[in-house]
Amino acid sequence: RGTRMWHVTNGKGKELVLKDAWSMGAVGKPEYVYLKKAEGLQGVQQLVDYEDRTGQPYGEISRFRPRYITDTTGPFDDKSFQRIVTPRYGLSIRWFKDEKMLLQAMFDAVRAHCKLLKKGVLHCDISTGNILLGQPGKKKPTPGYRGILIDLDYAVEVDFTAGPSLSSVGTQFYMSIILLRGMSAAYQPARDHLDDIESFYYVLVHLIFGRYDPGQSAIMHDFIRREWGSDDPERAAYAKEAFLQAPLDVTDIPQFWSKECKQMVVDMHKFIGSLVKTGNKVT
């Protein structure tokens, strides 16, 4: 996609982000299409402006690619230049300072995902890089803006009458088990909102076990980073399935977290595990 981004400031002193990318229309619609649908939604990245050079001189790769190459080298996936301008938000959720900041950001991001889905858009790329801290430095962040869901590059339109999408893109580290296994299957499994919910849980687990206690082993964190991050999708899927099938107790969770937070993670572990088990039976 050749994505490039800049932090810029407009004439009124407002900080913005300018993002350039080359979009392949055959794969999906440009990001600005989905951002338009998200206008006014709390917790979702907002669109300030955009530029679409489709059909314009030098706006498509085919227009400055030597014709003899385009005509004689077989199938060619053309791409068009897209630019979007959005507000500048905070850092990645990875940079949370305390439990309250993390959980508030996660809560707002999940709610934003739900609102986006009601607008007919499925995000499809839930990851720590795509959840930002919305109001860094503010003593009392505004509910709904404490976590911002960004990057609709891989989003898809949801047609509730046509069934789930067949999209299999996203950040592999946080991808659902079914989608990981589908990467090497003859037929890709359908994707729906439950895959994104599963990804949210993996984001939470990654961050929760990343705060291991001083002087104690980081076995679980290292296991997650090594196995979930495997280049082999089947191995990553097996590691996640093994994690969800194994009982999780509050004593397994680092002492950094409160009793209530630990119990929440344990309860979510059971819930996501049951979803995955049900999904495996269906497939």
mmCIF file of C-alpha atoms in Angstrom:
data_model
loop_
_atom_site.group_PDB
_atom_site.id
_atom_site.type_symbol
_atom_site.label_atom_id
_atom_site.label_comp_id
_atom_site.label_asym_id
_atom_site.label_seq_id
_atom_site.Cartn_x
_atom_site.Cartn_y
_atom_site.Cartn_z
ATOM 1 C CA ARG A 1 0.000 0.000 0.000
ATOM 2 C CA GLY A 2 3.003 2.313 0.307
ATOM 3 C CA THR A 3 1.475 3.999 3.349
ATOM 4 C CA ARG A 4 3.136 7.163 4.633
ATOM 5 C CA MET A 5 1.987 9.386 7.490
ATOM 6 C CA TRP A 6 2.834 12.851 8.763
ATOM 7 C CA HIS A 7 1.909 14.849 11.831
ATOM 8 C CA VAL A 8 0.860 18.298 10.632
ATOM 9 C CA THR A 9 -0.701 21.469 12.019
ATOM 10 C CA ASN A 10 -3.378 23.461 10.223
ATOM 11 C CA GLY A 11 -3.678 27.245 10.059
ATOM 12 C CA LYS A 12 -5.624 27.331 13.320
ATOM 13 C CA GLY A 13 -2.965 25.394 15.204
ATOM 14 C CA LYS A 14 -4.900 22.120 15.341
ATOM 15 C CA GLU A 15 -2.742 18.991 15.200
ATOM 16 C CA LEU A 16 -3.710 16.550 12.468
ATOM 17 C CA VAL A 17 -2.466 13.369 10.825
ATOM 18 C CA LEU A 18 -2.049 13.163 7.053
ATOM 19 C CA LYS A 19 -2.003 9.645 5.616
ATOM 20 C CA ASP A 20 -1.133 8.673 2.042
ATOM 21 C CA ALA A 21 -1.722 5.190 0.653
ATOM 22 C CA TRP A 22 -2.265 3.352 -2.608
ATOM 23 C CA SER A 23 -5.604 1.569 -2.538
ATOM 24 C CA MET A 24 -6.575 -1.429 -4.650
ATOM 25 C CA GLY A 25 -10.236 -1.016 -5.538
ATOM 26 C CA ALA A 26 -10.620 -4.666 -6.469
ATOM 27 C CA VAL A 27 -9.999 -5.644 -2.828
ATOM 28 C CA GLY A 28 -12.245 -3.164 -1.045
ATOM 29 C CA LYS A 29 -13.390 0.413 -0.857
ATOM 30 C CA PRO A 30 -11.011 3.241 0.101
ATOM 31 C CA GLU A 31 -10.663 4.002 3.805
ATOM 32 C CA TYR A 32 -12.365 7.392 3.539
ATOM 33 C CA VAL A 33 -15.612 5.675 2.499
ATOM 34 C CA TYR A 34 -15.805 3.930 5.873
ATOM 35 C CA LEU A 35 -14.611 6.990 7.784
ATOM 36 C CA LYS A 36 -17.490 8.947 6.257
ATOM 37 C CA LYS A 37 -19.891 6.396 7.693
ATOM 38 C CA ALA A 38 -18.254 6.849 11.087
ATOM 39 C CA GLU A 39 -18.882 10.600 11.160
ATOM 40 C CA GLY A 40 -19.845 11.706 14.657
ATOM 41 C CA LEU A 41 -19.320 8.290 16.267
ATOM 42 C CA GLN A 42 -17.675 8.479 19.690
ATOM 43 C CA GLY A 43 -14.475 6.481 19.918
ATOM 44 C CA VAL A 44 -13.944 6.164 16.165
ATOM 45 C CA GLN A 45 -11.309 8.065 14.178
ATOM 46 C CA GLN A 46 -12.897 11.052 12.449
ATOM 47 C CA LEU A 47 -12.355 12.263 8.897
ATOM 48 C CA VAL A 48 -11.319 15.905 8.442
ATOM 49 C CA ASP A 49 -10.676 15.780 4.693
ATOM 50 C CA TYR A 50 -9.641 13.407 1.933
ATOM 51 C CA GLU A 51 -8.368 13.215 -1.643
ATOM 52 C CA ASP A 52 -9.072 10.432 -4.114
ATOM 53 C CA ARG A 53 -7.045 10.562 -7.334
ATOM 54 C CA THR A 54 -8.762 7.640 -9.023
ATOM 55 C CA GLY A 55 -9.041 8.399 -12.743
ATOM 56 C CA GLN A 56 -6.780 11.451 -12.531
ATOM 57 C CA PRO A 57 -3.360 11.904 -14.180
ATOM 58 C CA TYR A 58 -0.732 10.052 -12.165
ATOM 59 C CA GLY A 59 -3.419 9.040 -9.702
ATOM 60 C CA GLU A 60 -3.235 5.378 -10.681
ATOM 61 C CA ILE A 61 -0.186 3.168 -11.058
ATOM 62 C CA SER A 62 -1.317 2.051 -14.517
ATOM 63 C CA ARG A 63 -1.104 5.657 -15.750
ATOM 64 C CA PHE A 64 2.650 5.923 -15.275
ATOM 65 C CA ARG A 65 3.584 2.259 -15.637
ATOM 66 C CA PRO A 66 5.178 1.511 -19.032
ATOM 67 C CA ARG A 67 2.393 0.301 -21.314
ATOM 68 C CA TYR A 68 4.389 -2.607 -22.740
ATOM 69 C CA ILE A 69 4.825 -3.964 -19.199
ATOM 70 C CA THR A 70 1.159 -3.526 -18.339
ATOM 71 C CA ASP A 71 0.024 -5.133 -21.588
ATOM 72 C CA THR A 72 2.410 -8.095 -21.706
ATOM 73 C CA THR A 73 3.092 -9.261 -18.147
ATOM 74 C CA GLY A 74 -0.291 -10.794 -17.396
ATOM 75 C CA PRO A 75 -2.779 -9.843 -14.663
ATOM 76 C CA PHE A 76 -2.056 -6.513 -13.035
ATOM 77 C CA ASP A 77 -3.653 -5.172 -9.859
ATOM 78 C CA ASP A 78 -3.975 -1.440 -10.333
ATOM 79 C CA LYS A 79 -3.905 0.909 -7.340
ATOM 80 C CA SER A 80 -5.061 4.486 -6.909
ATOM 81 C CA PHE A 81 -3.675 7.205 -4.666
ATOM 82 C CA GLN A 82 -5.734 8.081 -1.589
ATOM 83 C CA ARG A 83 -5.060 10.723 1.046
ATOM 84 C CA ILE A 84 -6.955 11.233 4.286
ATOM 85 C CA VAL A 85 -6.619 13.858 7.004
ATOM 86 C CA THR A 86 -7.745 13.007 10.537
ATOM 87 C CA PRO A 87 -7.338 14.483 14.037
ATOM 88 C CA ARG A 88 -4.180 13.576 15.904
ATOM 89 C CA TYR A 89 -4.946 11.377 18.898
ATOM 90 C CA GLY A 90 -2.728 9.955 21.638
ATOM 91 C CA LEU A 91 -0.272 7.079 21.678
ATOM 92 C CA SER A 92 -1.055 3.408 21.202
ATOM 93 C CA ILE A 93 -2.914 1.730 24.057
ATOM 94 C CA ARG A 94 0.372 -0.093 24.731
ATOM 95 C CA TRP A 95 1.495 3.076 26.499
ATOM 96 C CA PHE A 96 -1.199 3.043 29.186
ATOM 97 C CA LYS A 97 0.008 4.260 32.585
ATOM 98 C CA ASP A 98 -2.299 2.411 34.941
ATOM 99 C CA GLU A 99 -5.141 -0.073 35.123
ATOM 100 C CA LYS A 100 -7.864 2.552 34.936
ATOM 101 C CA MET A 101 -6.453 4.092 31.770
ATOM 102 C CA LEU A 102 -6.202 0.702 30.045
ATOM 103 C CA LEU A 103 -9.680 -0.507 30.949
ATOM 104 C CA GLN A 104 -11.358 2.789 30.083
ATOM 105 C CA ALA A 105 -9.635 2.846 26.691
ATOM 106 C CA MET A 106 -10.608 -0.778 26.003
ATOM 107 C CA PHE A 107 -14.207 -0.134 27.052
ATOM 108 C CA ASP A 108 -14.571 2.867 24.753
ATOM 109 C CA ALA A 109 -12.898 1.046 21.842
ATOM 110 C CA VAL A 110 -15.255 -1.942 22.152
ATOM 111 C CA ARG A 111 -18.266 0.390 22.331
ATOM 112 C CA ALA A 112 -16.968 2.251 19.283
ATOM 113 C CA HIS A 113 -16.676 -1.052 17.422
ATOM 114 C CA CYS A 114 -20.315 -1.806 18.252
ATOM 115 C CA LYS A 115 -21.462 1.615 17.012
ATOM 116 C CA LEU A 116 -19.442 1.182 13.834
ATOM 117 C CA LEU A 117 -21.042 -2.207 13.250
ATOM 118 C CA LYS A 118 -24.497 -0.655 13.560
ATOM 119 C CA LYS A 119 -23.448 1.701 10.752
ATOM 120 C CA GLY A 120 -22.742 -1.348 8.609
ATOM 121 C CA VAL A 121 -18.940 -1.384 8.954
ATOM 122 C CA LEU A 122 -16.828 -4.215 10.386
ATOM 123 C CA HIS A 123 -13.317 -3.110 11.415
ATOM 124 C CA CYS A 124 -11.409 -6.386 10.713
ATOM 125 C CA ASP A 125 -8.042 -5.300 12.155
ATOM 126 C CA ILE A 126 -8.268 -5.017 15.938
ATOM 127 C CA SER A 127 -4.768 -4.624 17.399
ATOM 128 C CA THR A 128 -2.807 -2.569 19.929
ATOM 129 C CA GLY A 129 -1.667 -0.343 17.074
ATOM 130 C CA ASN A 130 -5.239 0.485 16.108
ATOM 131 C CA ILE A 131 -6.495 1.483 19.555
ATOM 132 C CA LEU A 132 -5.187 4.873 20.649
ATOM 133 C CA LEU A 133 -5.406 6.716 23.942
ATOM 134 C CA GLY A 134 -7.867 9.443 23.060
ATOM 135 C CA GLN A 135 -7.178 12.264 25.514
ATOM 136 C CA PRO A 136 -3.657 11.893 26.925
ATOM 137 C CA GLY A 137 -2.754 14.269 29.724
ATOM 138 C CA LYS A 138 -6.354 15.154 30.516
ATOM 139 C CA LYS A 139 -7.133 14.610 34.217
ATOM 140 C CA LYS A 140 -10.687 13.463 33.547
ATOM 141 C CA PRO A 141 -10.918 12.051 30.015
ATOM 142 C CA THR A 142 -14.357 12.271 28.444
ATOM 143 C CA PRO A 143 -16.185 8.911 28.418
ATOM 144 C CA GLY A 144 -16.442 7.701 24.843
ATOM 145 C CA TYR A 145 -13.138 9.296 23.826
ATOM 146 C CA ARG A 146 -10.706 7.581 26.207
ATOM 147 C CA GLY A 147 -9.921 4.949 23.587
ATOM 148 C CA ILE A 148 -10.058 5.659 19.849
ATOM 149 C CA LEU A 149 -10.472 2.965 17.207
ATOM 150 C CA ILE A 150 -8.467 3.917 14.113
ATOM 151 C CA ASP A 151 -7.319 2.547 10.750
ATOM 152 C CA LEU A 152 -10.249 1.357 8.642
ATOM 153 C CA ASP A 153 -7.919 0.238 5.833
ATOM 154 C CA TYR A 154 -9.156 -3.336 6.058
ATOM 155 C CA ALA A 155 -12.742 -2.622 7.052
ATOM 156 C CA VAL A 156 -15.606 -4.161 5.114
ATOM 157 C CA GLU A 157 -19.227 -3.262 4.619
ATOM 158 C CA VAL A 158 -21.625 -5.479 6.511
ATOM 159 C CA ASP A 159 -24.675 -6.718 4.677
ATOM 160 C CA PHE A 160 -26.879 -8.277 7.341
ATOM 161 C CA THR A 161 -28.991 -9.937 4.652
ATOM 162 C CA ALA A 162 -26.046 -11.554 2.878
ATOM 163 C CA GLY A 163 -24.171 -13.098 5.800
ATOM 164 C CA PRO A 164 -20.581 -12.685 7.062
ATOM 165 C CA SER A 165 -17.687 -11.316 5.018
ATOM 166 C CA LEU A 166 -14.989 -13.530 3.512
ATOM 167 C CA SER A 167 -12.227 -11.053 4.413
ATOM 168 C CA SER A 168 -9.152 -12.673 6.000
ATOM 169 C CA VAL A 169 -6.932 -9.627 6.459
ATOM 170 C CA GLY A 170 -5.746 -8.130 9.720
ATOM 171 C CA THR A 171 -2.871 -8.240 12.191
ATOM 172 C CA GLN A 172 -2.027 -11.923 12.509
ATOM 173 C CA PHE A 173 -0.877 -11.691 16.149
ATOM 174 C CA TYR A 174 -4.424 -10.790 17.259
ATOM 175 C CA MET A 175 -6.383 -12.693 14.621
ATOM 176 C CA SER A 176 -9.074 -15.160 15.682
ATOM 177 C CA ILE A 177 -8.359 -18.881 15.677
ATOM 178 C CA ILE A 178 -10.823 -19.670 12.898
ATOM 179 C CA LEU A 179 -9.363 -17.009 10.606
ATOM 180 C CA LEU A 180 -5.809 -18.185 11.298
ATOM 181 C CA ARG A 181 -6.705 -21.734 10.348
ATOM 182 C CA GLY A 182 -8.534 -20.477 7.297
ATOM 183 C CA MET A 183 -5.346 -18.931 5.907
ATOM 184 C CA SER A 184 -4.127 -22.367 4.836
ATOM 185 C CA ALA A 185 -7.526 -23.902 4.105
ATOM 186 C CA ALA A 186 -9.003 -24.521 0.672
ATOM 187 C CA TYR A 187 -11.949 -22.293 1.546
ATOM 188 C CA GLN A 188 -11.753 -19.202 3.732
ATOM 189 C CA PRO A 189 -14.124 -19.114 6.699
ATOM 190 C CA ALA A 190 -16.654 -16.300 6.839
ATOM 191 C CA ARG A 191 -15.731 -13.392 9.079
ATOM 192 C CA ASP A 192 -18.082 -11.623 11.470
ATOM 193 C CA HIS A 193 -18.079 -9.388 14.550
ATOM 194 C CA LEU A 194 -17.207 -12.298 16.853
ATOM 195 C CA ASP A 195 -13.777 -12.542 15.221
ATOM 196 C CA ASP A 196 -13.145 -8.916 16.148
ATOM 197 C CA ILE A 197 -14.398 -9.506 19.712
ATOM 198 C CA GLU A 198 -11.946 -12.399 20.010
ATOM 199 C CA SER A 199 -9.200 -10.051 18.794
ATOM 200 C CA PHE A 200 -10.121 -7.516 21.486
ATOM 201 C CA TYR A 201 -9.574 -10.213 24.097
ATOM 202 C CA TYR A 202 -6.153 -11.076 22.695
ATOM 203 C CA VAL A 203 -5.221 -7.385 22.873
ATOM 204 C CA LEU A 204 -6.264 -7.313 26.529
ATOM 205 C CA VAL A 205 -4.414 -10.531 27.394
ATOM 206 C CA HIS A 206 -1.252 -9.334 25.662
ATOM 207 C CA LEU A 207 -1.269 -6.112 27.680
ATOM 208 C CA ILE A 208 -2.321 -7.730 30.968
ATOM 209 C CA PHE A 209 0.466 -10.314 30.921
ATOM 210 C CA GLY A 210 2.924 -7.715 29.666
ATOM 211 C CA ARG A 211 2.946 -6.196 33.167
ATOM 212 C CA TYR A 212 4.570 -9.122 34.947
ATOM 213 C CA ASP A 213 5.784 -8.666 38.517
ATOM 214 C CA PRO A 214 9.357 -7.444 39.213
ATOM 215 C CA GLY A 215 11.661 -10.351 39.937
ATOM 216 C CA GLN A 216 9.141 -12.912 38.718
ATOM 217 C CA SER A 217 9.152 -14.992 35.579
ATOM 218 C CA ALA A 218 7.569 -13.659 32.393
ATOM 219 C CA ILE A 219 6.874 -17.169 31.084
ATOM 220 C CA MET A 220 3.298 -16.457 30.015
ATOM 221 C CA HIS A 221 4.195 -13.153 28.330
ATOM 222 C CA ASP A 222 7.103 -14.759 26.483
ATOM 223 C CA PHE A 223 4.896 -17.683 25.421
ATOM 224 C CA ILE A 224 2.256 -15.322 24.036
ATOM 225 C CA ARG A 225 4.787 -13.203 22.195
ATOM 226 C CA ARG A 226 6.595 -16.211 20.716
ATOM 227 C CA GLU A 227 3.707 -18.535 19.860
ATOM 228 C CA TRP A 228 0.982 -16.060 18.911
ATOM 229 C CA GLY A 229 3.542 -14.212 16.848
ATOM 230 C CA SER A 230 4.627 -17.313 14.934
ATOM 231 C CA ASP A 231 4.922 -16.962 11.166
ATOM 232 C CA ASP A 232 3.005 -20.237 10.917
ATOM 233 C CA PRO A 233 -0.727 -19.410 11.213
ATOM 234 C CA GLU A 234 -1.562 -22.986 12.255
ATOM 235 C CA ARG A 235 0.976 -22.870 15.084
ATOM 236 C CA ALA A 236 -0.380 -19.518 16.272
ATOM 237 C CA ALA A 237 -3.935 -20.878 16.152
ATOM 238 C CA TYR A 238 -2.944 -23.967 18.149
ATOM 239 C CA ALA A 239 -1.225 -21.804 20.787
ATOM 240 C CA LYS A 240 -4.300 -19.607 21.203
ATOM 241 C CA GLU A 241 -6.592 -22.620 21.381
ATOM 242 C CA ALA A 242 -4.380 -24.241 24.019
ATOM 243 C CA PHE A 243 -4.413 -21.004 26.016
ATOM 244 C CA LEU A 244 -8.216 -20.758 25.909
ATOM 245 C CA GLN A 245 -8.767 -24.433 26.739
ATOM 246 C CA ALA A 246 -6.536 -24.302 29.805
ATOM 247 C CA PRO A 247 -8.156 -23.037 33.027
ATOM 248 C CA LEU A 248 -7.151 -19.500 33.989
ATOM 249 C CA ASP A 249 -7.095 -18.547 37.655
ATOM 250 C CA VAL A 250 -6.723 -15.119 39.231
ATOM 251 C CA THR A 251 -3.427 -16.330 40.719
ATOM 252 C CA ASP A 252 -2.053 -16.749 37.177
ATOM 253 C CA ILE A 253 -2.397 -13.019 36.511
ATOM 254 C CA PRO A 254 0.386 -10.592 37.521
ATOM 255 C CA GLN A 255 -0.034 -8.833 40.869
ATOM 256 C CA PHE A 256 0.084 -5.443 39.146
ATOM 257 C CA TRP A 257 -3.645 -5.798 38.507
ATOM 258 C CA SER A 258 -6.488 -5.391 40.976
ATOM 259 C CA LYS A 259 -8.613 -8.291 42.212
ATOM 260 C CA GLU A 260 -11.570 -7.011 40.182
ATOM 261 C CA CYS A 261 -9.511 -6.731 37.007
ATOM 262 C CA LYS A 262 -8.131 -10.247 37.438
ATOM 263 C CA GLN A 263 -11.619 -11.654 37.869
ATOM 264 C CA MET A 264 -12.793 -9.818 34.752
ATOM 265 C CA VAL A 265 -9.981 -11.384 32.708
ATOM 266 C CA VAL A 266 -10.844 -14.846 34.067
ATOM 267 C CA ASP A 267 -14.530 -14.371 33.206
ATOM 268 C CA MET A 268 -13.661 -13.143 29.711
ATOM 269 C CA HIS A 269 -11.354 -16.131 29.294
ATOM 270 C CA LYS A 270 -14.305 -18.458 29.882
ATOM 271 C CA PHE A 271 -16.597 -16.440 27.614
ATOM 272 C CA ILE A 272 -14.191 -16.228 24.670
ATOM 273 C CA GLY A 273 -13.260 -19.879 25.150
ATOM 274 C CA SER A 274 -16.911 -20.874 24.847
ATOM 275 C CA LEU A 275 -17.305 -18.758 21.695
ATOM 276 C CA VAL A 276 -14.288 -20.397 20.081
ATOM 277 C CA LYS A 277 -15.499 -23.862 21.069
ATOM 278 C CA THR A 278 -18.908 -23.167 19.548
ATOM 279 C CA GLY A 279 -17.307 -21.764 16.392
ATOM 280 C CA ASN A 280 -15.157 -24.855 15.977
ATOM 281 C CA LYS A 281 -18.236 -27.064 16.171
ATOM 282 C CA VAL A 282 -19.933 -25.020 13.472
ATOM 283 C CA THR A 283 -16.949 -25.140 11.122
#
